[in-house]
Amino acid sequence: MKDISTHKLERLERLIDGARRISIVTHMKPDGDAMGSSVAMYGFLRSCGKEDVKIVLPDRFPSNLDFITAGLPSGTILTHESGARAAEAAIASSDLVICLDFNAFHRADRLEKVLRSSSAAKVLIDHHLNPDRAPFAVSFSETEISSASELLYHVLTAMPQIGGDARRLPAESATALMTGMTTDTNNFANSTYPSTLEMASSLLAAGVDRDAILYNLYNRHSENRLRLMGHMMKDLLTITADGVAYIVLDRKTQLEYHVEEGDTEGFVNMPLSIESVKMSLLLKEDAGLVRVSVRSKKGISANMCARQHFNGGGHENAAGGRLYIPGDIADVTQAAAYVERHTHIFMTEEDEK
Ligand code: 5GP
Ligand code: MN
């Protein structure tokens, strides 16, 4: 690990030792990696004897991840969306804030303001490109890695309490780390490095029940979700002459299929199974904006496309962004034309390189 030095680990250890109240914060619309790394950090801090630790979320996490949070004492997770005051108070009164799986405060959305005004020491553990390190007393940022959960695994196992032995991780942390790595790699389909398999091997040897994780992640969905997937791939998918696949999922369709947070996870990758498709976008209508997910094949930068055309960013082959309504488009019916125009500009510029 390039970015895990003894010096930084010692600083992290000192910050944890000296902290009385700690907030763990992750990005908006938290996914498996965001929740996995947060729950794992929580378990570790509790095992260090820290009593006042909260996980503070900008908004709700998908219910299919509740198996990793089920064992937490009630009141551990504070969600700004449903309790702004308590969430802000937790961060404002913390002396240590640990930021996981995001590279800049604006990615914490509703929590951005309180993060900026907090005088607590802050720690970053993240795997996205272009991190804003300035606000952080210590930052661990690695992009050649599967997930924030994997990076956290390497940080935690390097701490003296764990001493390189994954069996010493609290059981709930080990399960949460395996979960975050599994969702961010799409169950080992992408971003899988030698270090990722080493982590998986050590966690399995430490007794993590991977079958139970896979069951919880992939075999507990609703019938609606599968039928929606069929509808999206059959009726809503467009493929442009530039080899860009895109789907616009408007609110009406989301209501029709009772779409819940996390239900469309993974769908954006599916069109990449077509040989001629080089990049895939999923646009989901939300309040005042359309959320954009971008995935690309080797040689095409989803990150650059999201940065240049969709007010976002992320990783080289998996990124996200948004189109503002009004602003970028007047309403969702214009999303398709926007995608066609902007991906054409992007793909033809890529070709010229
Ligand atoms: P998703 O499509 O699953 O929402 O996001 C794909 C990846 O890009 C995730 O790792 C996510 O954290 C990241 N991402 C999504 N939106 C943004 C954004 O606006 N900025 C940055 N830097 N990363 C993003
Ligand atoms: Mn992640």
mmCIF file with all atom_site columns, N, CA and C and ligand atoms in Angstrom, residues 27 31 101 103 106-107 127-129 184 265 268 292-295 311-315 318-322, ligand 1:
data_model
loop_
_atom_site.group_PDB
_atom_site.id
_atom_site.type_symbol
_atom_site.label_atom_id
_atom_site.label_alt_id
_atom_site.label_comp_id
_atom_site.label_asym_id
_atom_site.label_entity_id
_atom_site.label_seq_id
_atom_site.pdbx_PDB_ins_code
_atom_site.Cartn_x
_atom_site.Cartn_y
_atom_site.Cartn_z
_atom_site.occupancy
_atom_site.B_iso_or_equiv
_atom_site.pdbx_formal_charge
_atom_site.auth_seq_id
_atom_site.auth_comp_id
_atom_site.auth_asym_id
_atom_site.auth_atom_id
_atom_site.pdbx_PDB_model_num
ATOM   1   N N   . HIS A 1 27  ? -20.610 9.160  2.135   1.00 0.00 ? 27  HIS A N   1
ATOM   2   C CA  . HIS A 1 27  ? -21.218 9.966  1.076   1.00 0.00 ? 27  HIS A CA  1
ATOM   3   C C   . HIS A 1 27  ? -22.743 9.807  0.970   1.00 0.00 ? 27  HIS A C   1
ATOM   4   N N   . ASP A 1 31  ? -23.777 3.456  -0.382  1.00 0.00 ? 31  ASP A N   1
ATOM   5   C CA  . ASP A 1 31  ? -23.861 2.132  -0.996  1.00 0.00 ? 31  ASP A CA  1
ATOM   6   C C   . ASP A 1 31  ? -23.165 1.116  -0.079  1.00 0.00 ? 31  ASP A C   1
ATOM   7   N N   . ASP A 1 101 ? -14.946 6.758  2.072   1.00 0.00 ? 101 ASP A N   1
ATOM   8   C CA  . ASP A 1 101 ? -15.500 6.500  0.738   1.00 0.00 ? 101 ASP A CA  1
ATOM   9   C C   . ASP A 1 101 ? -15.982 7.760  0.016   1.00 0.00 ? 101 ASP A C   1
ATOM   10  N N   . ASN A 1 103 ? -14.351 11.809 -1.600  1.00 0.00 ? 103 ASN A N   1
ATOM   11  C CA  . ASN A 1 103 ? -13.093 12.528 -1.814  1.00 0.00 ? 103 ASN A CA  1
ATOM   12  C C   . ASN A 1 103 ? -13.174 14.033 -1.574  1.00 0.00 ? 103 ASN A C   1
ATOM   13  N N   . HIS A 1 106 ? -18.318 18.077 -0.497  1.00 0.00 ? 106 HIS A N   1
ATOM   14  C CA  . HIS A 1 106 ? -19.606 18.246 -1.185  1.00 0.00 ? 106 HIS A CA  1
ATOM   15  C C   . HIS A 1 106 ? -20.283 16.907 -1.480  1.00 0.00 ? 106 HIS A C   1
ATOM   16  N N   . ARG A 1 107 ? -19.501 15.825 -1.482  1.00 0.00 ? 107 ARG A N   1
ATOM   17  C CA  . ARG A 1 107 ? -20.089 14.500 -1.701  1.00 0.00 ? 107 ARG A CA  1
ATOM   18  C C   . ARG A 1 107 ? -20.924 14.031 -0.502  1.00 0.00 ? 107 ARG A C   1
ATOM   19  N N   . HIS A 1 127 ? -10.938 5.986  -1.842  1.00 0.00 ? 127 HIS A N   1
ATOM   20  C CA  . HIS A 1 127 ? -10.301 5.392  -3.020  1.00 0.00 ? 127 HIS A CA  1
ATOM   21  C C   . HIS A 1 127 ? -10.718 6.082  -4.327  1.00 0.00 ? 127 HIS A C   1
ATOM   22  N N   . HIS A 1 128 ? -11.284 7.298  -4.247  1.00 0.00 ? 128 HIS A N   1
ATOM   23  C CA  . HIS A 1 128 ? -11.656 8.021  -5.465  1.00 0.00 ? 128 HIS A CA  1
ATOM   24  C C   . HIS A 1 128 ? -10.483 8.860  -5.974  1.00 0.00 ? 128 HIS A C   1
ATOM   25  N N   . LEU A 1 129 ? -10.573 9.217  -7.271  1.00 0.00 ? 129 LEU A N   1
ATOM   26  C CA  . LEU A 1 129 ? -9.548  10.077 -7.866  1.00 0.00 ? 129 LEU A CA  1
ATOM   27  C C   . LEU A 1 129 ? -9.687  11.490 -7.309  1.00 0.00 ? 129 LEU A C   1
ATOM   28  N N   . ASP A 1 184 ? -18.431 -3.123 -4.186  1.00 0.00 ? 184 ASP A N   1
ATOM   29  C CA  . ASP A 1 184 ? -17.681 -2.214 -5.056  1.00 0.00 ? 184 ASP A CA  1
ATOM   30  C C   . ASP A 1 184 ? -16.971 -2.937 -6.199  1.00 0.00 ? 184 ASP A C   1
ATOM   31  N N   . GLU A 1 265 ? -29.079 -0.845 -8.403  1.00 0.00 ? 265 GLU A N   1
ATOM   32  C CA  . GLU A 1 265 ? -27.645 -1.123 -8.235  1.00 0.00 ? 265 GLU A CA  1
ATOM   33  C C   . GLU A 1 265 ? -27.197 -2.206 -9.217  1.00 0.00 ? 265 GLU A C   1
ATOM   34  N N   . VAL A 1 268 ? -26.559 -0.556 -14.412 1.00 0.00 ? 268 VAL A N   1
ATOM   35  C CA  . VAL A 1 268 ? -25.794 0.253  -15.361 1.00 0.00 ? 268 VAL A CA  1
ATOM   36  C C   . VAL A 1 268 ? -24.665 -0.552 -16.015 1.00 0.00 ? 268 VAL A C   1
ATOM   37  N N   . VAL A 1 292 ? -26.912 10.529 -12.379 1.00 0.00 ? 292 VAL A N   1
ATOM   38  C CA  . VAL A 1 292 ? -26.277 9.860  -13.510 1.00 0.00 ? 292 VAL A CA  1
ATOM   39  C C   . VAL A 1 292 ? -25.221 8.886  -13.006 1.00 0.00 ? 292 VAL A C   1
ATOM   40  N N   . SER A 1 293 ? -25.277 7.644  -13.478 1.00 0.00 ? 293 SER A N   1
ATOM   41  C CA  . SER A 1 293 ? -24.224 6.667  -13.218 1.00 0.00 ? 293 SER A CA  1
ATOM   42  C C   . SER A 1 293 ? -23.531 6.380  -14.538 1.00 0.00 ? 293 SER A C   1
ATOM   43  N N   . VAL A 1 294 ? -22.219 6.349  -14.516 1.00 0.00 ? 294 VAL A N   1
ATOM   44  C CA  . VAL A 1 294 ? -21.459 6.113  -15.744 1.00 0.00 ? 294 VAL A CA  1
ATOM   45  C C   . VAL A 1 294 ? -20.493 4.940  -15.523 1.00 0.00 ? 294 VAL A C   1
ATOM   46  N N   . ARG A 1 295 ? -20.483 3.995  -16.451 1.00 0.00 ? 295 ARG A N   1
ATOM   47  C CA  . ARG A 1 295 ? -19.523 2.891  -16.412 1.00 0.00 ? 295 ARG A CA  1
ATOM   48  C C   . ARG A 1 295 ? -18.888 2.783  -17.789 1.00 0.00 ? 295 ARG A C   1
ATOM   49  N N   . ASN A 1 311 ? -21.387 17.010 -14.209 1.00 0.00 ? 311 ASN A N   1
ATOM   50  C CA  . ASN A 1 311 ? -21.211 17.607 -12.869 1.00 0.00 ? 311 ASN A CA  1
ATOM   51  C C   . ASN A 1 311 ? -20.814 16.578 -11.820 1.00 0.00 ? 311 ASN A C   1
ATOM   52  N N   . GLY A 1 312 ? -19.886 15.687 -12.166 1.00 0.00 ? 312 GLY A N   1
ATOM   53  C CA  . GLY A 1 312 ? -19.532 14.648 -11.200 1.00 0.00 ? 312 GLY A CA  1
ATOM   54  C C   . GLY A 1 312 ? -18.099 14.191 -11.338 1.00 0.00 ? 312 GLY A C   1
ATOM   55  N N   . GLY A 1 313 ? -17.891 12.919 -11.082 1.00 0.00 ? 313 GLY A N   1
ATOM   56  C CA  . GLY A 1 313 ? -16.551 12.340 -11.141 1.00 0.00 ? 313 GLY A CA  1
ATOM   57  C C   . GLY A 1 313 ? -16.596 10.948 -10.552 1.00 0.00 ? 313 GLY A C   1
ATOM   58  N N   . GLY A 1 314 ? -15.460 10.440 -10.100 1.00 0.00 ? 314 GLY A N   1
ATOM   59  C CA  . GLY A 1 314 ? -15.449 9.106  -9.490  1.00 0.00 ? 314 GLY A CA  1
ATOM   60  C C   . GLY A 1 314 ? -14.175 8.373  -9.789  1.00 0.00 ? 314 GLY A C   1
ATOM   61  N N   . HIS A 1 315 ? -14.313 7.177  -10.355 1.00 0.00 ? 315 HIS A N   1
ATOM   62  C CA  . HIS A 1 315 ? -13.157 6.351  -10.695 1.00 0.00 ? 315 HIS A CA  1
ATOM   63  C C   . HIS A 1 315 ? -13.021 6.293  -12.214 1.00 0.00 ? 315 HIS A C   1
ATOM   64  N N   . ALA A 1 318 ? -15.817 3.811  -13.359 1.00 0.00 ? 318 ALA A N   1
ATOM   65  C CA  . ALA A 1 318 ? -17.110 3.860  -12.655 1.00 0.00 ? 318 ALA A CA  1
ATOM   66  C C   . ALA A 1 318 ? -17.235 5.215  -11.984 1.00 0.00 ? 318 ALA A C   1
ATOM   67  N N   . ALA A 1 319 ? -18.188 6.005  -12.482 1.00 0.00 ? 319 ALA A N   1
ATOM   68  C CA  . ALA A 1 319 ? -18.304 7.362  -11.942 1.00 0.00 ? 319 ALA A CA  1
ATOM   69  C C   . ALA A 1 319 ? -19.773 7.758  -11.886 1.00 0.00 ? 319 ALA A C   1
ATOM   70  N N   . GLY A 1 320 ? -20.008 8.923  -11.333 1.00 0.00 ? 320 GLY A N   1
ATOM   71  C CA  . GLY A 1 320 ? -21.384 9.388  -11.222 1.00 0.00 ? 320 GLY A CA  1
ATOM   72  C C   . GLY A 1 320 ? -21.450 10.900 -11.319 1.00 0.00 ? 320 GLY A C   1
ATOM   73  N N   . GLY A 1 321 ? -22.660 11.405 -11.451 1.00 0.00 ? 321 GLY A N   1
ATOM   74  C CA  . GLY A 1 321 ? -22.842 12.848 -11.510 1.00 0.00 ? 321 GLY A CA  1
ATOM   75  C C   . GLY A 1 321 ? -24.320 13.162 -11.499 1.00 0.00 ? 321 GLY A C   1
ATOM   76  N N   . ARG A 1 322 ? -24.672 14.356 -11.964 1.00 0.00 ? 322 ARG A N   1
ATOM   77  C CA  . ARG A 1 322 ? -26.080 14.748 -11.960 1.00 0.00 ? 322 ARG A CA  1
ATOM   78  C C   . ARG A 1 322 ? -26.337 15.798 -13.038 1.00 0.00 ? 322 ARG A C   1
HETATM 79  P P1  . 5GP B 2 .   ? -22.747 5.294  -8.729  1.00 0.00 ? 1   5GP B P1  1
HETATM 80  O O1  . 5GP B 2 .   ? -22.969 5.282  -10.183 1.00 0.00 ? 1   5GP B O1  1
HETATM 81  O O2  . 5GP B 2 .   ? -22.713 3.911  -8.138  1.00 0.00 ? 1   5GP B O2  1
HETATM 82  O O3  . 5GP B 2 .   ? -23.627 6.259  -8.002  1.00 0.00 ? 1   5GP B O3  1
HETATM 83  O O4  . 5GP B 2 .   ? -21.292 5.892  -8.523  1.00 0.00 ? 1   5GP B O4  1
HETATM 84  C C1  . 5GP B 2 .   ? -20.161 5.260  -9.089  1.00 0.00 ? 1   5GP B C1  1
HETATM 85  C C2  . 5GP B 2 .   ? -18.917 5.688  -8.382  1.00 0.00 ? 1   5GP B C2  1
HETATM 86  O O5  . 5GP B 2 .   ? -18.677 7.076  -8.624  1.00 0.00 ? 1   5GP B O5  1
HETATM 87  C C3  . 5GP B 2 .   ? -19.008 5.555  -6.864  1.00 0.00 ? 1   5GP B C3  1
HETATM 88  O O6  . 5GP B 2 .   ? -17.732 5.173  -6.382  1.00 0.00 ? 1   5GP B O6  1
HETATM 89  C C4  . 5GP B 2 .   ? -19.359 6.914  -6.399  1.00 0.00 ? 1   5GP B C4  1
HETATM 90  O O7  . 5GP B 2 .   ? -18.894 7.149  -5.093  1.00 0.00 ? 1   5GP B O7  1
HETATM 91  C C5  . 5GP B 2 .   ? -18.675 7.805  -7.429  1.00 0.00 ? 1   5GP B C5  1
HETATM 92  N N1  . 5GP B 2 .   ? -19.406 9.048  -7.643  1.00 0.00 ? 1   5GP B N1  1
HETATM 93  C C6  . 5GP B 2 .   ? -20.724 9.191  -7.911  1.00 0.00 ? 1   5GP B C6  1
HETATM 94  N N2  . 5GP B 2 .   ? -21.035 10.489 -8.088  1.00 0.00 ? 1   5GP B N2  1
HETATM 95  C C7  . 5GP B 2 .   ? -19.890 11.188 -7.922  1.00 0.00 ? 1   5GP B C7  1
HETATM 96  C C8  . 5GP B 2 .   ? -19.556 12.575 -7.962  1.00 0.00 ? 1   5GP B C8  1
HETATM 97  O O8  . 5GP B 2 .   ? -20.386 13.442 -8.181  1.00 0.00 ? 1   5GP B O8  1
HETATM 98  N N3  . 5GP B 2 .   ? -18.261 12.897 -7.725  1.00 0.00 ? 1   5GP B N3  1
HETATM 99  C C9  . 5GP B 2 .   ? -17.309 11.957 -7.449  1.00 0.00 ? 1   5GP B C9  1
HETATM 100 N N4  . 5GP B 2 .   ? -16.053 12.362 -7.229  1.00 0.00 ? 1   5GP B N4  1
HETATM 101 N N5  . 5GP B 2 .   ? -17.587 10.656 -7.404  1.00 0.00 ? 1   5GP B N5  1
HETATM 102 C C10 . 5GP B 2 .   ? -18.852 10.268 -7.637  1.00 0.00 ? 1   5GP B C10 1
#
